[in-house]
Amino acid sequence: MRSSLAPGVWFLRAFSRDSWYRGFILLLTFLIYTCYHMSRKPISVVKSRLHHNCSGMIQPISDTHRLNDTTWCNWAPFEQSNYKQLLGAVDNAFLVAYAVGMFFSGIFGERLPLRYYLTAGMLLSGLFTSLLGLGYFWNIHVLWYFVLIQICNGLVQTTGWPSVVTCVGNWFGKGKRGLIMGIWNSHTSVGNILGSLIAGIWVDEQWGLSFVVPGVITAVMGLITFFFFIEYPEDVDCSPPQHHGELEENVDNAEDPGNRPQSNRENGLESAVSFSKEPSAQPAAISFFGALWIPGVVEFSLCLLFAKLVSYTFLYWLPLYIFNVVHFSAKESGDLSTLFDVGGIVGGILAGLVSDYTNGRATTCCVMLILAAPMMFLYNYVGQSGISISIVMLLICGALVNGPYALITTAVSADLGTHKSLKGNAKALSTVTAIIDGTGSIGAALGPLLAGLISPTGWNNVFYMLISADILACLLLCRLVYKEILAWRSSLSRDRGYREM
């Protein structure tokens, strides 16, 4: 059939077909991870209903609590004075399980069909999210139930990120990857926004539905994934993208001017990544330690640890902070907190666009982190003085905090997972993504835990902790920023040389 077409006509048809499939995969993976984040968000909105001051409410006559009891309307066991620590424990159960499971998830993702892996993960995630809400209808008041469900949910949600990033990496090459993935990564913020809005509908009435509805939506999306997910372009006769076999990588190549011998680091990497040279053979999956040898993986992983600490503290505690400081209702606090995620969408796209234009992933992250620290300080001190300034500050903080986080977990992970020193072995992508996001998830677990422990001493101390973490994230990128600056200087020198000739 193809040989009967004129070359130009065949090219246009093939290009159109490839573009259609790539757009479809981008949309499908966007919706998949939107559901993952949508199912995580309701707990932050419901917190303000699990414990709040009951003195302004009318106590039922038949209630067994004594008169003037200000905790009668709270949900046991969170009616106690240490409720912030208990809520922090529930958050941490999910986040620690997610962080631990992520290091193994990438290994499984390389060795199992991603369609089945994602489908099972989404169905189970929908189940465990719904079980949190069913605790309301089943009148469950024991802490271990909520902790156990959160642990299970954290483990199954690790199926999502390595799988969707690997799929997108399989379908898209490096050209404009930062911009494409910056737009695509807005699924994180869109999921948070949807989770907040859906949870807000029922939070003041039957808060159990705030979990059940997102859980059902996630499970339905899992079924759609089973029927429509396509892992490789070759599976539908589409052309594969160009990866790092022919690409320059700043993190690896930006050495001091002059040719240097190949580093032991790269030699160790190449020996760790072995695969057959025969066209029909599949490349071997990279080992965990082999992935660590890829230049830049360790630095970006540690940077993400602190960047994600800041982002997830806002994710889990911002509605409660607004509720306590500004004294909005639970629904209003949840709705206002979504502006932080709206800013995150803009920040992720901006970070991807700038990093593509400058070819400096580390520098883009570093600049945004530097700007984020004073903006968080200002938000804490003046952000609550009026609704207008609160909206503006939330948008700016969301952009600066989530921009580096979005860039590292998407474009940077895909760049390093298809690094040129891997010689085309894209099997490493899932493991590299899991290492980077798994390390970041340690910070995601620490942030809400520390916030729960520190917040009784005052919200100011929580923000000091966040600013310190932001500065540490910036410092960890200094070596890579220096190498990118050297690369830019070398490139400018070559350009001047060409003009002089």
Short mmCIF file of C-alpha atoms in Angstrom, two decimals:
data_model
loop_
_atom_site.label_atom_id
_atom_site.label_comp_id
_atom_site.label_asym_id
_atom_site.label_seq_id
_atom_site.Cartn_x
_atom_site.Cartn_y
_atom_site.Cartn_z
CA MET A 1 0.00 0.00 0.00
CA ARG A 2 2.73 2.48 0.97
CA SER A 3 4.76 1.89 -2.20
CA SER A 4 1.78 2.89 -4.39
CA LEU A 5 1.67 6.39 -2.88
CA ALA A 6 3.77 9.32 -3.99
CA PRO A 7 6.54 9.97 -1.41
CA GLY A 8 5.14 13.38 -0.47
CA VAL A 9 1.59 12.08 0.03
CA TRP A 10 2.84 9.15 2.14
CA PHE A 11 4.91 11.53 4.30
CA LEU A 12 1.94 13.84 4.95
CA ARG A 13 -0.31 10.92 5.87
CA ALA A 14 2.33 9.37 8.13
CA PHE A 15 3.06 12.71 9.78
CA SER A 16 -0.62 13.35 10.37
CA ARG A 17 -1.12 9.88 11.83
CA ASP A 18 1.94 10.17 14.08
CA SER A 19 0.85 13.59 15.30
CA TRP A 20 -2.66 12.39 16.04
CA TYR A 21 -1.40 9.47 18.10
CA ARG A 22 1.11 11.63 19.94
CA GLY A 23 -1.59 14.14 20.81
CA PHE A 24 -3.86 11.34 21.98
CA ILE A 25 -1.16 9.83 24.22
CA LEU A 26 -0.37 13.26 25.66
CA LEU A 27 -4.06 13.79 26.49
CA LEU A 28 -4.57 10.30 27.90
CA THR A 29 -1.53 10.40 30.18
CA PHE A 30 -2.57 13.92 31.24
CA LEU A 31 -5.99 12.63 32.33
CA ILE A 32 -4.45 9.59 34.02
CA TYR A 33 -2.19 11.57 36.29
CA THR A 34 -4.82 14.24 36.85
CA CYS A 35 -6.88 11.48 38.48
CA TYR A 36 -3.96 10.36 40.65
CA HIS A 37 -3.52 13.87 42.07
CA MET A 38 -7.26 14.48 42.28
CA SER A 39 -7.56 11.51 44.64
CA ARG A 40 -4.75 12.84 46.89
CA LYS A 41 -6.15 16.31 47.46
CA PRO A 42 -9.43 15.77 49.39
CA ILE A 43 -7.66 14.98 52.69
CA SER A 44 -6.27 18.52 52.84
CA VAL A 45 -9.76 19.99 52.41
CA VAL A 46 -11.49 17.60 54.83
CA LYS A 47 -8.94 18.29 57.61
CA SER A 48 -10.75 21.45 58.62
CA ARG A 49 -13.94 19.40 59.20
CA LEU A 50 -12.26 16.66 61.20
CA HIS A 51 -11.33 19.23 63.86
CA HIS A 52 -12.73 22.74 64.23
CA ASN A 53 -14.25 24.92 66.91
CA CYS A 54 -17.79 23.75 67.64
CA SER A 55 -18.74 26.63 69.95
CA GLY A 56 -20.49 28.53 67.17
CA MET A 57 -22.74 25.60 66.28
CA ILE A 58 -25.97 24.46 67.87
CA GLN A 59 -25.39 21.31 69.87
CA PRO A 60 -28.12 18.64 69.43
CA ILE A 61 -30.17 17.99 72.57
CA SER A 62 -29.68 14.24 72.28
CA ASP A 63 -25.91 14.57 72.06
CA THR A 64 -24.03 12.74 74.80
CA HIS A 65 -21.33 15.41 75.13
CA ARG A 66 -21.44 17.79 78.07
CA LEU A 67 -22.57 21.40 77.71
CA ASN A 68 -20.03 23.96 76.48
CA ASP A 69 -17.93 21.18 74.98
CA THR A 70 -16.10 22.79 72.03
CA THR A 71 -15.16 19.44 70.42
CA TRP A 72 -18.57 17.73 70.21
CA CYS A 73 -18.89 18.21 66.43
CA ASN A 74 -15.40 16.93 65.54
CA TRP A 75 -14.66 13.51 64.11
CA ALA A 76 -13.00 11.23 66.66
CA PRO A 77 -10.13 10.49 67.07
CA PHE A 78 -9.21 13.94 65.69
CA GLU A 79 -11.15 15.84 68.39
CA GLN A 80 -8.13 15.75 70.69
CA SER A 81 -5.83 18.71 71.35
CA ASN A 82 -2.97 17.01 69.43
CA TYR A 83 -5.12 16.78 66.29
CA LYS A 84 -2.45 18.43 64.12
CA GLN A 85 0.01 15.66 64.94
CA LEU A 86 -2.67 13.02 64.25
CA LEU A 87 -3.54 14.60 60.90
CA GLY A 88 0.18 14.83 60.15
CA ALA A 89 0.48 11.10 60.87
CA VAL A 90 -2.30 10.35 58.38
CA ASP A 91 -0.54 12.46 55.73
CA ASN A 92 2.80 10.89 56.51
CA ALA A 93 1.44 7.37 56.25
CA PHE A 94 0.63 8.05 52.59
CA LEU A 95 3.81 9.97 51.81
CA VAL A 96 6.29 7.59 53.46
CA ALA A 97 4.66 4.61 51.75
CA TYR A 98 4.77 6.52 48.46
CA ALA A 99 8.45 7.42 48.90
CA VAL A 100 9.49 3.85 49.76
CA GLY A 101 7.34 2.29 47.07
CA MET A 102 8.58 4.66 44.38
CA PHE A 103 12.10 3.19 44.44
CA PHE A 104 10.66 -0.23 43.60
CA SER A 105 7.94 0.99 41.26
CA GLY A 106 10.38 2.03 38.54
CA ILE A 107 11.97 -1.41 38.60
CA PHE A 108 8.58 -3.07 38.17
CA GLY A 109 7.59 -0.52 35.52
CA GLU A 110 10.56 -1.52 33.34
CA ARG A 111 9.69 -5.21 33.53
CA LEU A 112 5.88 -5.23 33.33
CA PRO A 113 3.53 -4.04 30.55
CA LEU A 114 2.70 -0.46 31.47
CA ARG A 115 -0.94 -0.81 30.40
CA TYR A 116 -1.63 -3.54 32.96
CA TYR A 117 0.54 -1.86 35.57
CA LEU A 118 -1.27 1.48 35.28
CA THR A 119 -4.72 -0.11 35.13
CA ALA A 120 -4.15 -2.10 38.32
CA GLY A 121 -2.71 0.95 40.06
CA MET A 122 -5.64 3.20 39.16
CA LEU A 123 -8.28 0.65 40.14
CA LEU A 124 -6.64 0.06 43.51
CA SER A 125 -6.09 3.78 44.05
CA GLY A 126 -9.77 4.42 43.39
CA LEU A 127 -10.66 1.68 45.87
CA PHE A 128 -8.47 2.96 48.72
CA THR A 129 -9.50 6.59 48.16
CA SER A 130 -13.14 5.53 48.39
CA LEU A 131 -12.44 3.54 51.56
CA LEU A 132 -11.28 6.74 53.27
CA GLY A 133 -14.67 8.28 52.56
CA LEU A 134 -16.55 5.15 53.54
CA GLY A 135 -15.06 5.60 57.02
CA TYR A 136 -17.57 8.44 57.39
CA PHE A 137 -20.58 6.34 56.39
CA TRP A 138 -19.38 3.34 58.41
CA ASN A 139 -18.80 5.62 61.43
CA ILE A 140 -15.18 4.53 61.93
CA HIS A 141 -13.31 6.43 64.65
CA VAL A 142 -10.01 4.58 65.00
CA LEU A 143 -6.76 6.14 63.81
CA TRP A 144 -5.23 2.93 62.50
CA TYR A 145 -7.99 2.60 59.86
CA PHE A 146 -7.11 5.94 58.25
CA VAL A 147 -3.36 5.28 58.56
CA LEU A 148 -3.61 1.78 57.04
CA ILE A 149 -5.72 2.96 54.09
CA GLN A 150 -3.27 5.80 53.46
CA ILE A 151 -0.31 3.38 53.47
CA CYS A 152 -2.02 1.14 50.92
CA ASN A 153 -3.00 4.13 48.79
CA GLY A 154 0.54 5.51 48.88
CA LEU A 155 1.97 2.20 47.65
CA VAL A 156 -0.45 1.75 44.74
CA GLN A 157 -0.12 5.38 43.64
CA THR A 158 3.57 4.80 42.88
CA THR A 159 2.43 3.02 39.73
CA GLY A 160 1.48 6.33 38.15
CA TRP A 161 4.43 8.65 37.75
CA PRO A 162 7.16 6.35 36.36
CA SER A 163 4.62 4.86 33.96
CA VAL A 164 3.27 8.10 32.46
CA VAL A 165 6.71 9.75 32.19
CA THR A 166 8.11 6.62 30.53
CA CYS A 167 5.22 6.55 28.07
CA VAL A 168 5.61 10.24 27.18
CA GLY A 169 9.39 9.75 26.90
CA ASN A 170 8.77 6.86 24.50
CA TRP A 171 6.60 9.04 22.27
CA PHE A 172 8.43 12.40 22.36
CA GLY A 173 12.04 13.29 21.62
CA LYS A 174 14.06 16.11 23.17
CA GLY A 175 13.00 18.89 20.81
CA LYS A 176 10.84 21.35 22.80
CA ARG A 177 10.52 18.67 25.48
CA GLY A 178 10.61 21.26 28.26
CA LEU A 179 7.67 23.23 26.84
CA ILE A 180 5.64 20.13 25.94
CA MET A 181 6.17 18.55 29.34
CA GLY A 182 5.67 21.88 31.10
CA ILE A 183 2.20 22.10 29.58
CA TRP A 184 1.57 18.39 30.12
CA ASN A 185 2.73 18.54 33.74
CA SER A 186 -0.09 20.93 34.56
CA HIS A 187 -2.04 17.71 35.23
CA THR A 188 -0.58 17.88 38.76
CA SER A 189 -2.14 21.27 39.44
CA VAL A 190 -5.33 20.48 37.51
CA GLY A 191 -5.74 17.33 39.62
CA ASN A 192 -5.21 19.30 42.82
CA ILE A 193 -7.73 21.92 41.72
CA LEU A 194 -10.35 19.33 40.76
CA GLY A 195 -9.73 17.42 43.98
CA SER A 196 -10.24 20.60 46.01
CA LEU A 197 -13.37 21.67 44.15
CA ILE A 198 -14.97 18.22 44.24
CA ALA A 199 -14.13 17.78 47.92
CA GLY A 200 -15.47 21.26 48.65
CA ILE A 201 -18.93 20.34 47.35
CA TRP A 202 -19.54 17.86 50.18
CA VAL A 203 -17.03 18.88 52.86
CA ASP A 204 -19.58 20.84 54.94
CA GLU A 205 -22.22 18.12 54.68
CA GLN A 206 -21.21 14.49 54.09
CA TRP A 207 -17.42 14.71 53.83
CA GLY A 208 -17.19 11.02 52.98
CA LEU A 209 -18.34 11.83 49.44
CA SER A 210 -15.32 14.12 49.13
CA PHE A 211 -13.27 10.92 48.88
CA VAL A 212 -15.75 8.50 47.30
CA VAL A 213 -16.45 10.60 44.19
CA PRO A 214 -12.75 11.14 43.24
CA GLY A 215 -12.13 7.44 43.97
CA VAL A 216 -14.86 6.35 41.57
CA ILE A 217 -13.60 8.74 38.87
CA THR A 218 -10.06 7.36 39.26
CA ALA A 219 -11.28 3.76 38.95
CA VAL A 220 -13.27 4.58 35.80
CA MET A 221 -10.17 6.21 34.32
CA GLY A 222 -8.31 2.99 35.08
CA LEU A 223 -10.74 1.07 32.87
CA ILE A 224 -10.28 3.63 30.07
CA THR A 225 -6.51 3.17 30.43
CA PHE A 226 -6.86 -0.58 29.96
CA PHE A 227 -8.63 -0.17 26.63
CA PHE A 228 -6.77 2.79 25.10
CA PHE A 229 -3.23 3.04 26.55
CA ILE A 230 -0.39 2.61 23.98
CA GLU A 231 3.11 2.21 25.40
CA TYR A 232 5.30 2.44 22.28
CA PRO A 233 4.83 4.22 18.91
CA GLU A 234 5.89 1.01 17.19
CA ASP A 235 2.83 -0.75 18.64
CA VAL A 236 0.62 1.21 16.22
CA ASP A 237 3.17 1.54 13.40
CA CYS A 238 4.17 5.10 14.28
CA SER A 239 7.71 6.39 13.94
CA PRO A 240 9.74 6.53 17.18
CA PRO A 241 11.24 9.88 18.30
CA GLN A 242 14.92 10.79 18.36
CA HIS A 243 16.47 10.43 21.79
CA HIS A 244 19.89 11.23 23.17
CA GLY A 245 21.90 9.08 20.78
CA GLU A 246 22.42 12.19 18.65
CA LEU A 247 21.80 14.87 21.26
CA GLU A 248 24.04 17.17 23.27
CA GLU A 249 23.48 17.19 27.02
CA ASN A 250 24.62 20.20 29.06
CA VAL A 251 24.82 18.34 32.32
CA ASP A 252 27.29 15.89 30.76
CA ASN A 253 29.16 17.93 28.17
CA ALA A 254 29.54 21.32 29.86
CA GLU A 255 33.08 20.68 31.08
CA ASP A 256 35.88 23.21 31.17
CA PRO A 257 37.11 24.30 27.71
CA GLY A 258 39.37 21.77 26.07
CA ASN A 259 39.04 18.06 25.52
CA ARG A 260 39.16 15.93 28.62
CA PRO A 261 39.41 12.16 28.91
CA GLN A 262 36.18 10.37 29.63
CA SER A 263 35.41 10.37 33.34
CA ASN A 264 35.29 7.28 35.47
CA ARG A 265 31.70 8.21 36.22
CA GLU A 266 30.71 7.75 32.57
CA ASN A 267 32.78 4.58 32.24
CA GLY A 268 30.96 3.15 35.23
CA LEU A 269 27.64 4.08 33.64
CA GLU A 270 28.44 2.48 30.32
CA SER A 271 29.52 -0.72 31.98
CA ALA A 272 26.28 -0.74 33.99
CA VAL A 273 24.10 -0.40 30.90
CA SER A 274 24.55 -3.35 28.62
CA PHE A 275 22.38 -4.50 25.77
CA SER A 276 22.66 -6.45 22.56
CA LYS A 277 23.69 -4.64 19.38
CA GLU A 278 21.46 -6.80 17.25
CA PRO A 279 18.46 -4.87 15.95
CA SER A 280 16.00 -7.51 17.07
CA ALA A 281 17.25 -7.68 20.66
CA GLN A 282 15.65 -5.71 23.46
CA PRO A 283 17.96 -3.57 25.64
CA ALA A 284 18.55 -4.76 29.18
CA ALA A 285 16.94 -2.87 32.03
CA ILE A 286 19.41 -0.63 33.82
CA SER A 287 20.28 -1.37 37.44
CA PHE A 288 19.47 0.99 40.31
CA PHE A 289 23.12 1.88 40.89
CA GLY A 290 23.74 2.09 37.16
CA ALA A 291 21.08 4.78 36.94
CA LEU A 292 22.81 6.72 39.73
CA TRP A 293 25.93 6.98 37.54
CA ILE A 294 24.06 9.09 34.99
CA PRO A 295 25.47 12.63 35.34
CA GLY A 296 23.02 14.91 37.12
CA VAL A 297 20.72 12.24 38.60
CA VAL A 298 22.02 12.60 42.17
CA GLU A 299 21.98 16.42 42.17
CA PHE A 300 18.51 16.76 40.69
CA SER A 301 17.16 14.02 42.99
CA LEU A 302 18.39 15.78 46.12
CA CYS A 303 17.18 19.14 44.83
CA LEU A 304 13.73 17.65 44.25
CA LEU A 305 13.73 16.31 47.82
CA PHE A 306 13.68 19.85 49.20
CA ALA A 307 11.58 21.35 46.39
CA LYS A 308 8.91 18.70 46.87
CA LEU A 309 9.05 19.20 50.64
CA VAL A 310 7.90 22.77 50.08
CA SER A 311 5.31 21.92 47.43
CA TYR A 312 3.65 19.11 49.38
CA THR A 313 3.55 21.11 52.60
CA PHE A 314 1.46 23.67 50.71
CA LEU A 315 -0.57 20.85 49.16
CA TYR A 316 -1.57 19.31 52.49
CA TRP A 317 -1.59 22.28 54.87
CA LEU A 318 -2.51 25.40 52.88
CA PRO A 319 -6.30 25.01 53.27
CA LEU A 320 -5.91 24.56 57.04
CA TYR A 321 -3.52 27.54 57.20
CA ILE A 322 -6.08 29.75 55.43
CA PHE A 323 -8.86 28.35 57.64
CA ASN A 324 -6.95 29.14 60.84
CA VAL A 325 -5.36 32.47 59.87
CA VAL A 326 -8.02 34.10 57.69
CA HIS A 327 -10.98 32.29 59.33
CA PHE A 328 -12.69 31.36 56.09
CA SER A 329 -15.06 28.39 55.95
CA ALA A 330 -13.74 24.97 55.01
CA LYS A 331 -15.12 25.28 51.47
CA GLU A 332 -13.80 28.81 50.99
CA SER A 333 -10.36 27.79 52.28
CA GLY A 334 -10.23 24.85 49.89
CA ASP A 335 -11.35 26.98 46.95
CA LEU A 336 -8.83 29.74 47.69
CA SER A 337 -6.00 27.22 48.03
CA THR A 338 -6.55 26.17 44.40
CA LEU A 339 -4.95 29.46 43.30
CA PHE A 340 -1.60 28.07 44.42
CA ASP A 341 -2.07 25.27 41.88
CA VAL A 342 -3.23 27.69 39.19
CA GLY A 343 0.07 29.49 39.68
CA GLY A 344 1.79 26.10 39.49
CA ILE A 345 0.39 25.55 35.99
CA VAL A 346 1.85 28.85 34.80
CA GLY A 347 5.15 28.17 36.58
CA GLY A 348 5.56 24.71 35.03
CA ILE A 349 4.93 25.99 31.51
CA LEU A 350 7.21 29.00 32.03
CA ALA A 351 10.01 26.81 33.42
CA GLY A 352 9.77 24.45 30.46
CA LEU A 353 9.73 27.27 27.91
CA VAL A 354 12.71 29.11 29.44
CA SER A 355 14.76 25.93 29.88
CA ASP A 356 14.16 24.97 26.24
CA TYR A 357 15.20 28.42 25.03
CA THR A 358 18.31 28.64 27.22
CA ASN A 359 19.12 24.91 27.22
CA GLY A 360 19.69 25.32 30.97
CA ARG A 361 17.43 23.13 33.08
CA ALA A 362 19.45 23.56 36.31
CA THR A 363 19.80 27.33 35.94
CA THR A 364 16.07 27.78 35.34
CA CYS A 365 15.28 25.79 38.48
CA CYS A 366 17.86 27.68 40.53
CA VAL A 367 16.58 31.14 39.56
CA MET A 368 12.97 30.22 40.38
CA LEU A 369 14.01 28.76 43.73
CA ILE A 370 15.94 31.93 44.59
CA LEU A 371 12.85 34.05 43.86
CA ALA A 372 10.51 31.68 45.74
CA ALA A 373 12.16 32.19 49.16
CA PRO A 374 11.36 35.92 49.61
CA MET A 375 7.90 35.46 48.08
CA MET A 376 6.97 32.83 50.70
CA PHE A 377 8.22 35.17 53.41
CA LEU A 378 6.06 38.00 52.07
CA TYR A 379 3.00 35.78 51.70
CA ASN A 380 3.17 34.78 55.35
CA TYR A 381 3.50 38.36 56.57
CA VAL A 382 1.34 40.41 54.19
CA GLY A 383 -0.51 37.83 52.09
CA GLN A 384 -3.50 37.73 54.44
CA SER A 385 -4.03 41.51 54.70
CA GLY A 386 -6.64 41.46 51.94
CA ILE A 387 -8.30 39.07 49.53
CA SER A 388 -6.77 40.71 46.45
CA ILE A 389 -3.18 40.58 47.69
CA SER A 390 -3.76 37.03 48.94
CA ILE A 391 -4.83 35.93 45.46
CA VAL A 392 -1.82 37.59 43.80
CA MET A 393 0.65 36.17 46.32
CA LEU A 394 -0.77 32.66 46.05
CA LEU A 395 -0.46 32.74 42.26
CA ILE A 396 3.14 33.96 42.38
CA CYS A 397 4.19 31.53 45.12
CA GLY A 398 2.54 28.65 43.26
CA ALA A 399 4.42 29.49 40.07
CA LEU A 400 7.83 29.82 41.75
CA VAL A 401 7.47 26.80 44.04
CA ASN A 402 5.94 24.37 41.53
CA GLY A 403 7.94 25.51 38.46
CA PRO A 404 11.23 23.79 39.44
CA TYR A 405 9.34 20.79 40.85
CA ALA A 406 7.45 20.37 37.58
CA LEU A 407 10.56 20.78 35.43
CA ILE A 408 12.64 18.24 37.37
CA THR A 409 9.95 15.57 37.49
CA THR A 410 9.20 15.81 33.76
CA ALA A 411 11.71 17.22 31.26
CA VAL A 412 14.78 16.66 33.45
CA SER A 413 13.74 13.07 34.26
CA ALA A 414 13.09 12.35 30.58
CA ASP A 415 16.40 13.96 29.55
CA LEU A 416 18.42 11.93 32.04
CA GLY A 417 16.45 8.74 31.39
CA THR A 418 17.34 8.97 27.68
CA HIS A 419 20.85 10.32 28.26
CA LYS A 420 23.27 9.88 25.34
CA SER A 421 25.60 7.74 27.44
CA LEU A 422 22.84 5.12 27.59
CA LYS A 423 23.36 4.58 23.85
CA GLY A 424 19.65 4.57 23.07
CA ASN A 425 18.59 2.30 25.92
CA ALA A 426 15.26 3.91 26.84
CA LYS A 427 14.65 1.08 29.32
CA ALA A 428 16.41 3.28 31.90
CA LEU A 429 13.70 5.93 31.78
CA SER A 430 11.37 4.31 34.29
CA THR A 431 14.15 3.62 36.81
CA VAL A 432 15.63 7.12 36.52
CA THR A 433 12.19 8.69 36.90
CA ALA A 434 11.49 6.54 39.96
CA ILE A 435 14.83 7.44 41.58
CA ILE A 436 14.31 11.17 41.08
CA ASP A 437 10.67 11.20 42.13
CA GLY A 438 11.26 8.67 44.91
CA THR A 439 13.96 10.86 46.43
CA GLY A 440 11.67 13.85 46.05
CA SER A 441 8.91 11.90 47.76
CA ILE A 442 11.07 11.59 50.88
CA GLY A 443 10.88 15.37 51.06
CA ALA A 444 7.16 15.21 50.32
CA ALA A 445 6.79 12.95 53.37
CA LEU A 446 8.99 15.11 55.61
CA GLY A 447 7.32 18.43 54.77
CA PRO A 448 3.77 17.74 56.00
CA LEU A 449 5.17 15.80 58.99
CA LEU A 450 7.37 18.72 60.03
CA ALA A 451 4.49 21.13 59.45
CA GLY A 452 2.31 19.08 61.78
CA LEU A 453 5.01 19.11 64.46
CA ILE A 454 6.01 22.77 64.04
CA SER A 455 2.61 24.43 63.47
CA PRO A 456 1.59 24.29 67.18
CA THR A 457 4.54 26.65 67.84
CA GLY A 458 3.23 29.11 65.24
CA TRP A 459 2.74 29.27 61.47
CA ASN A 460 5.74 31.62 61.17
CA ASN A 461 8.05 28.74 62.09
CA VAL A 462 6.49 26.56 59.39
CA PHE A 463 7.31 29.18 56.77
CA TYR A 464 10.88 29.52 58.08
CA MET A 465 11.24 25.77 57.59
CA LEU A 466 9.91 26.03 54.03
CA ILE A 467 12.25 28.91 53.16
CA SER A 468 15.25 26.97 54.52
CA ALA A 469 14.33 23.93 52.41
CA ASP A 470 13.97 26.13 49.34
CA ILE A 471 17.47 27.57 49.83
CA LEU A 472 18.98 24.07 50.27
CA ALA A 473 17.32 22.96 47.02
CA CYS A 474 18.95 25.90 45.25
CA LEU A 475 22.42 25.19 46.68
CA LEU A 476 22.34 21.57 45.50
CA LEU A 477 22.19 22.74 41.87
CA CYS A 478 25.25 25.00 42.07
CA ARG A 479 27.62 22.56 40.34
CA LEU A 480 25.22 21.96 37.46
CA VAL A 481 24.52 25.67 37.10
CA TYR A 482 28.29 26.29 36.91
CA LYS A 483 28.62 23.69 34.15
CA GLU A 484 25.76 25.21 32.19
CA ILE A 485 27.35 28.65 32.44
CA LEU A 486 30.61 27.18 31.10
CA ALA A 487 28.68 25.63 28.23
CA TRP A 488 27.08 28.99 27.37
CA ARG A 489 30.47 30.74 27.46
CA SER A 490 31.98 28.07 25.22
CA SER A 491 29.06 28.37 22.80
CA LEU A 492 29.41 32.17 22.67
CA SER A 493 33.15 31.84 22.03
CA ARG A 494 32.54 29.51 19.12
CA ASP A 495 29.91 31.84 17.67
CA ARG A 496 32.29 34.79 17.85
CA GLY A 497 34.97 32.69 16.20
CA TYR A 498 32.65 31.86 13.29
CA ARG A 499 31.71 35.51 12.84
CA GLU A 500 35.39 36.57 12.79
CA MET A 501 36.16 34.00 10.10
#
